[in-house]
Coordinates of C-alpha atoms in Angstrom, one line a residue:
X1 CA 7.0 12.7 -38.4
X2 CA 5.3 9.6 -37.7
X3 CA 7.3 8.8 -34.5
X4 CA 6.6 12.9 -33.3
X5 CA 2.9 12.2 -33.8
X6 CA 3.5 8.5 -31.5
X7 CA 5.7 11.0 -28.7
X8 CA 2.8 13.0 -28.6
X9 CA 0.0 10.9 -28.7
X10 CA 1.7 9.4 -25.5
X11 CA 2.2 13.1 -23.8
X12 CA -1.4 13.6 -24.4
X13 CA -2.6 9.8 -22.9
X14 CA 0.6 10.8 -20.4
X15 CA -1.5 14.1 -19.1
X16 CA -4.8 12.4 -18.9
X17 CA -3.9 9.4 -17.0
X18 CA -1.6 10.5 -15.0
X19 CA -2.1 14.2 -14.6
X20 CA -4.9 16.2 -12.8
X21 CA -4.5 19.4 -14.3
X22 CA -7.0 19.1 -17.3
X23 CA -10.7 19.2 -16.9
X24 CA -10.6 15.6 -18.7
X25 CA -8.7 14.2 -17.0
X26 CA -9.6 14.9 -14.0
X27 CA -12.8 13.4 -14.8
X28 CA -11.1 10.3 -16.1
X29 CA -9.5 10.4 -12.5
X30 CA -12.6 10.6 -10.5
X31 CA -14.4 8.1 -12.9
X32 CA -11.6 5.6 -12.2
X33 CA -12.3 6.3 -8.3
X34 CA -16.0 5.5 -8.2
X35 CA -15.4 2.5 -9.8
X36 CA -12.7 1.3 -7.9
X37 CA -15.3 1.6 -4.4
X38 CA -18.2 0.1 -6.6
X39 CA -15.8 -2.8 -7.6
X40 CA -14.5 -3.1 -3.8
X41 CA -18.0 -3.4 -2.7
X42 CA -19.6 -5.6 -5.1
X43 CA -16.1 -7.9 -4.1
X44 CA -17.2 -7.4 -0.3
X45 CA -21.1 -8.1 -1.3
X46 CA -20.2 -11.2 -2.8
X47 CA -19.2 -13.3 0.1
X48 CA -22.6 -12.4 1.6
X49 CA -24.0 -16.2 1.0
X50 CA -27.6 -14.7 0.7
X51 CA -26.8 -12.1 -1.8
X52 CA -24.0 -14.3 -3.7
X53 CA -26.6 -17.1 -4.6
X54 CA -29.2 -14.5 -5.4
X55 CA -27.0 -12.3 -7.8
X56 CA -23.8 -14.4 -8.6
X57 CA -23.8 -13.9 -12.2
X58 CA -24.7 -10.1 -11.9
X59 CA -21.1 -10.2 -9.6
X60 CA -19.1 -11.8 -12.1
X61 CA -20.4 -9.7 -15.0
X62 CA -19.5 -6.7 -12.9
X63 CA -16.5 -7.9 -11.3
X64 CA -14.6 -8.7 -15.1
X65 CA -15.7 -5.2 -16.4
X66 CA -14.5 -3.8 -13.7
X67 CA -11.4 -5.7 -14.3
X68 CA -11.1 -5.7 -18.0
X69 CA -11.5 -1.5 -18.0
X70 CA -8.6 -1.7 -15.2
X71 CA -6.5 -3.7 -17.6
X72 CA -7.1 -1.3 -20.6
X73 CA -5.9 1.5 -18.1
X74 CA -2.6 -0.6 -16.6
X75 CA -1.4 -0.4 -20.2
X76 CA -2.3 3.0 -21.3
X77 CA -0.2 3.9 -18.4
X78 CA 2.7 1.5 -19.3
X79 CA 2.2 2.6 -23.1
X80 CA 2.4 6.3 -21.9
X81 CA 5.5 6.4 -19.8
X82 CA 9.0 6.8 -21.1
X83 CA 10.5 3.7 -19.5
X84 CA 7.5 1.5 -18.6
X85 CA 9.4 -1.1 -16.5
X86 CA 10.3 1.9 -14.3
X87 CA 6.4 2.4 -13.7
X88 CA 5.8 -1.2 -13.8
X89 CA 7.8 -1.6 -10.4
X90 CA 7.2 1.7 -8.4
X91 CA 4.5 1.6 -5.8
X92 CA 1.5 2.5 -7.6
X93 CA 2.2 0.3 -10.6
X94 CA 2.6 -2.4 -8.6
X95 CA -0.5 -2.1 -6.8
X96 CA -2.8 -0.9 -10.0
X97 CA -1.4 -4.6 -11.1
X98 CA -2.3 -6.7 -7.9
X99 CA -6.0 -4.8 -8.6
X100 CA -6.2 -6.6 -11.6
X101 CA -4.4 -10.0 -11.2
X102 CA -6.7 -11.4 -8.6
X103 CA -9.9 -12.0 -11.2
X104 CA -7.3 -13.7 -13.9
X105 CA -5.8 -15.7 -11.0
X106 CA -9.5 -17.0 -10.2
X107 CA -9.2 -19.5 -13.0
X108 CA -6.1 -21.6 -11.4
X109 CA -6.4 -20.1 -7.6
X110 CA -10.6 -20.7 -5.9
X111 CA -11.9 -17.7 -4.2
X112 CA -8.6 -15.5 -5.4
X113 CA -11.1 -12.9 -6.5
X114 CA -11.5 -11.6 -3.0
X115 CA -8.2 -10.0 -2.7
X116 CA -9.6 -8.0 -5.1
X117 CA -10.0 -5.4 -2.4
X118 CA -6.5 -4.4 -2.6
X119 CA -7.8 -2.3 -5.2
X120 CA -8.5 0.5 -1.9
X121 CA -5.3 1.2 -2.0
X122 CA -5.7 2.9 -5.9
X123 CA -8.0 5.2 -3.6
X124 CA -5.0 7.2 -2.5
X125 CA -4.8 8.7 -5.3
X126 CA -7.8 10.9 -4.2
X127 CA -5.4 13.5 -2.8
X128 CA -3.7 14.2 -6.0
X129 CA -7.4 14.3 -7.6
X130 CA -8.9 16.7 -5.4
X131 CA -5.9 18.6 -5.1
X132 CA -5.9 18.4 -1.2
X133 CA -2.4 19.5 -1.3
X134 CA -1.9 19.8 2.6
X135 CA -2.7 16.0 2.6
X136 CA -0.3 15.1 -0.4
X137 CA 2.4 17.3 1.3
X138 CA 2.1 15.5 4.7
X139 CA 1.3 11.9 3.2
X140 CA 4.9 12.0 1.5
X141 CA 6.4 13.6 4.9
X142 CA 5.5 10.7 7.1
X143 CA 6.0 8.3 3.8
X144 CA 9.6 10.0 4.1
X145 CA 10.1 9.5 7.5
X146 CA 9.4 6.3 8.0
X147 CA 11.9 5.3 5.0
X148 CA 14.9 7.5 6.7
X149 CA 13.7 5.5 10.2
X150 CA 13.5 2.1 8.7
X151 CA 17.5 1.1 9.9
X152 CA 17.0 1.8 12.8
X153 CA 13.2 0.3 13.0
X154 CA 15.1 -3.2 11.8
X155 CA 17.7 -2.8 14.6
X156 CA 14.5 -2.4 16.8
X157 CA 12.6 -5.2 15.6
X158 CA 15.4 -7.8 15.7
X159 CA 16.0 -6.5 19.6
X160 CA 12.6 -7.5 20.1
X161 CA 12.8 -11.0 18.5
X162 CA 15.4 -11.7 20.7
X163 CA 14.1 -10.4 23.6
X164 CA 11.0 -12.8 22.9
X165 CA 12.9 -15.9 22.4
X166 CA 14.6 -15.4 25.3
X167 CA 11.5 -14.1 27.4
X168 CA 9.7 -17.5 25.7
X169 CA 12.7 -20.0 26.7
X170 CA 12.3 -18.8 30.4
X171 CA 8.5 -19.1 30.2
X172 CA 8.9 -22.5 29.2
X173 CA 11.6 -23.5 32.1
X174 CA 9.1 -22.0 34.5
X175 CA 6.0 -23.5 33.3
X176 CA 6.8 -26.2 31.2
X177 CA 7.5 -28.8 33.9
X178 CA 3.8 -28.7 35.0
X179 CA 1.3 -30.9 34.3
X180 CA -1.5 -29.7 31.9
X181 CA 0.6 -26.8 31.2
X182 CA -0.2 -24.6 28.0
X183 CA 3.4 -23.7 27.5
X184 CA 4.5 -27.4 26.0
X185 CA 7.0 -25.9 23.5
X186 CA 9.6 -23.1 23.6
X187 CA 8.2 -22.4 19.9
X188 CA 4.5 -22.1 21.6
X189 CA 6.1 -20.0 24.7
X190 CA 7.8 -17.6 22.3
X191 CA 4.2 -17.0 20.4
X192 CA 3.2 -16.3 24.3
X193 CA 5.7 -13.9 24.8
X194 CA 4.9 -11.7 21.1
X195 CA 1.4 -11.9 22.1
X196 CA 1.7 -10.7 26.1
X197 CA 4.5 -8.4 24.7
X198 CA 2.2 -6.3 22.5
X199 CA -0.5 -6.1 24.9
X200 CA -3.1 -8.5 23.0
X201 CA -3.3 -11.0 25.5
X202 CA -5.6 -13.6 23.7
X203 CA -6.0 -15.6 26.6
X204 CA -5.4 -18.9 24.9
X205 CA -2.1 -20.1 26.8
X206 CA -1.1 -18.5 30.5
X207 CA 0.9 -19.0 33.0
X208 CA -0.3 -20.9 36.5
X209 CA 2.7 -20.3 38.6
X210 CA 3.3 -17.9 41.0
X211 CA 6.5 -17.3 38.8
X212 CA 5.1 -17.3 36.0
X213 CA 2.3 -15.0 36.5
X214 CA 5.0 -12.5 37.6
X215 CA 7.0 -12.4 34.9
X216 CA 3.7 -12.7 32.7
X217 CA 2.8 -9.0 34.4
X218 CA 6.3 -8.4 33.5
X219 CA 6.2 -8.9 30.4
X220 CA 3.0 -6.8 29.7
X221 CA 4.6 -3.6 31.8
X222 CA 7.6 -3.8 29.4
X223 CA 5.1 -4.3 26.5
X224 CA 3.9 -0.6 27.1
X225 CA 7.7 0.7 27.0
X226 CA 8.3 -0.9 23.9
X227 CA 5.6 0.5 22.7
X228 CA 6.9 4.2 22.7
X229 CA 9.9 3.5 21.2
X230 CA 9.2 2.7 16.9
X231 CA 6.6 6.0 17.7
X232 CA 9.9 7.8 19.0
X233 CA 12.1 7.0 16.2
X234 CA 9.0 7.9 13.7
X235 CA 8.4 11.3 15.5
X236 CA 12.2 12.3 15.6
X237 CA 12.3 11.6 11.6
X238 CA 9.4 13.5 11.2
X239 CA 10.9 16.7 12.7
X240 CA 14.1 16.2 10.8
X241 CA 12.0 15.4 7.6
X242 CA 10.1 19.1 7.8
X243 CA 11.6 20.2 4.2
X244 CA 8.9 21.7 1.9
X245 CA 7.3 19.4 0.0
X246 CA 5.7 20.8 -3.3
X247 CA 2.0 19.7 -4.3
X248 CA 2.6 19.8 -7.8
X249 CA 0.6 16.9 -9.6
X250 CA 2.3 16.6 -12.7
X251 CA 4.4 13.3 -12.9
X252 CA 7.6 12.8 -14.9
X253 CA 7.0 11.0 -18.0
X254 CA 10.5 8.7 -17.4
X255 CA 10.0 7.6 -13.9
X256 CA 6.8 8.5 -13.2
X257 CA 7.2 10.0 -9.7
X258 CA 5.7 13.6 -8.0
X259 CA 6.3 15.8 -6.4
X260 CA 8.1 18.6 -8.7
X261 CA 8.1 22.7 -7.9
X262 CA 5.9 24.4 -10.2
X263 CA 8.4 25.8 -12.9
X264 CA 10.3 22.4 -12.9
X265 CA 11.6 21.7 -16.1
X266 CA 13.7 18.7 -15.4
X267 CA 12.7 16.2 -13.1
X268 CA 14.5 16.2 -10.0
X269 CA 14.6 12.6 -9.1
X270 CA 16.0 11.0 -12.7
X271 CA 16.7 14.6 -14.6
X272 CA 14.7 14.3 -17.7
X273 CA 12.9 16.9 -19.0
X274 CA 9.1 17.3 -17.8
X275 CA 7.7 18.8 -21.0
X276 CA 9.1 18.8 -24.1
X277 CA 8.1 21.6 -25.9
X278 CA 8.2 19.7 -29.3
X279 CA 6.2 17.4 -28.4
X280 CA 3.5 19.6 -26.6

């Protein structure tokens, strides 16, 4: 009886935490929101050096209850899920961890505390709070996509790092020779190349021969090109990737992911059961 009453005092914590679909706690949700952006500002407010002197220990008090209610909800959530470690290493459970590591890390690590901001990132769970279902649906379509393009994103990429070290090593034959030339390394001629390459152009090494200012203008034409092609390979996936998504909000007590039709029973990514009436 004992360990029923335990199963079902975590399907109750299970539902408020992680659910939207009660009035409480979808309060609990949009409590947890507001004081995620009041924590991200007061991080942001305190490297104003006027305000920090003037209200530092008014932004330390705030900043650790901010961080100490944080913690107390980081275990409720592991405490509430089937297989905790499961949670403990998805996406959001690693980033509801980095929100709260930051002000413990502040006692070994100076100025740590400001990647406390990372804690934005719990803001996407607005979608599932507000029940904006057409975002959810086409947040996890393009969160799909890019994860059935990233093979051939990497065979992209490591075309473009050799295309740069090669572009970089010719930079440097053409230019490096010179006197008072900016290009005094192939390693310094490659960063040229990434930087000309995506358009950025910083301006802080550039070529002064004729040769090299044409291949520089090279370079930048072919930049443009490259450009198109990661948004291609996104775009194609996308189309392939147009499988209805369901909106559903309730999340799977084992693994903890989304994403279920609306008479689920079992969960379609590990196949436990959703509810257990027993327990409910």
């Amino acid at each position: 009886m004992e360990e029923k009453e335990k199963l079902a005092l975590k399907d109750r914590i299970h539902e408020i935490i992680f659910e939207a679909d009660t009035r409480f706690g979808r309060k609990i949700d949009i409590l947890i929101m507001v004081m995620i952006i009041l924590s991200v500002i007061v991080v942001m407010l305190e490297t104003v050096s006027g305000l920090e002197e003037r209200f530092k220990n008014l932004f330390v008090i705030l900043e650790w209850v901010f961080t100490v209610i944080f913690t107390i909800e980081y275990v409720l959530r592991l405490y509430s899920v089937r297989q905790p470690w499961k949670y403990a290493t998805s996406f959001y459970g690693i980033i509801d961890l980095l929100a709260i590591l930051p002000t413990y890390l502040s006692f070994f690590i100076l100025h740590s505390q400001s990647l406390l901001v990372i804690r934005a990132l719990r803001l996407m769970r607005v979608f599932r709070i507000f029940r904006l279902g057409r975002f959810m649906r086409e947040s996890r379509l393009i969160l799909r996509a890019m994860n059935a393009s990233r093979a051939k994103i990497s065979v992209f990429l490591f075309f473009i790092i050799i295309v740069v070290t090669i572009i970089g090593a010719i930079m440097y034959l053409v230019e490096g020779n010179y006197e008072n030339s900016s290009f005094t390394s192939i390693p310094k001629s490659v960063y040229w190349a990434i930087v000309t390459l995506t358009t950025v152009g910083y301006g802080d090494i550039t070529p002064t021969t004729h040769l090299g200012q044409f291949l520089s203008a090279v370079v930048m034409i072919l930049g443009y090109a490259i450009i198109a092609v990661p948004t291609g390979i996104v775009s194609a996936e996308i189309i392939e990737q147009t499988k209805e998504i369901q909106n559903n909000s309730q999340a799977c007590r084992y693994c903890s992911r989304e994403g279920h039709d609306d008479d689920a029973v079992f969960c379609k990514y590990c196949g436990n059961i959703l509810n257990d009436p027993e327990n409910s």
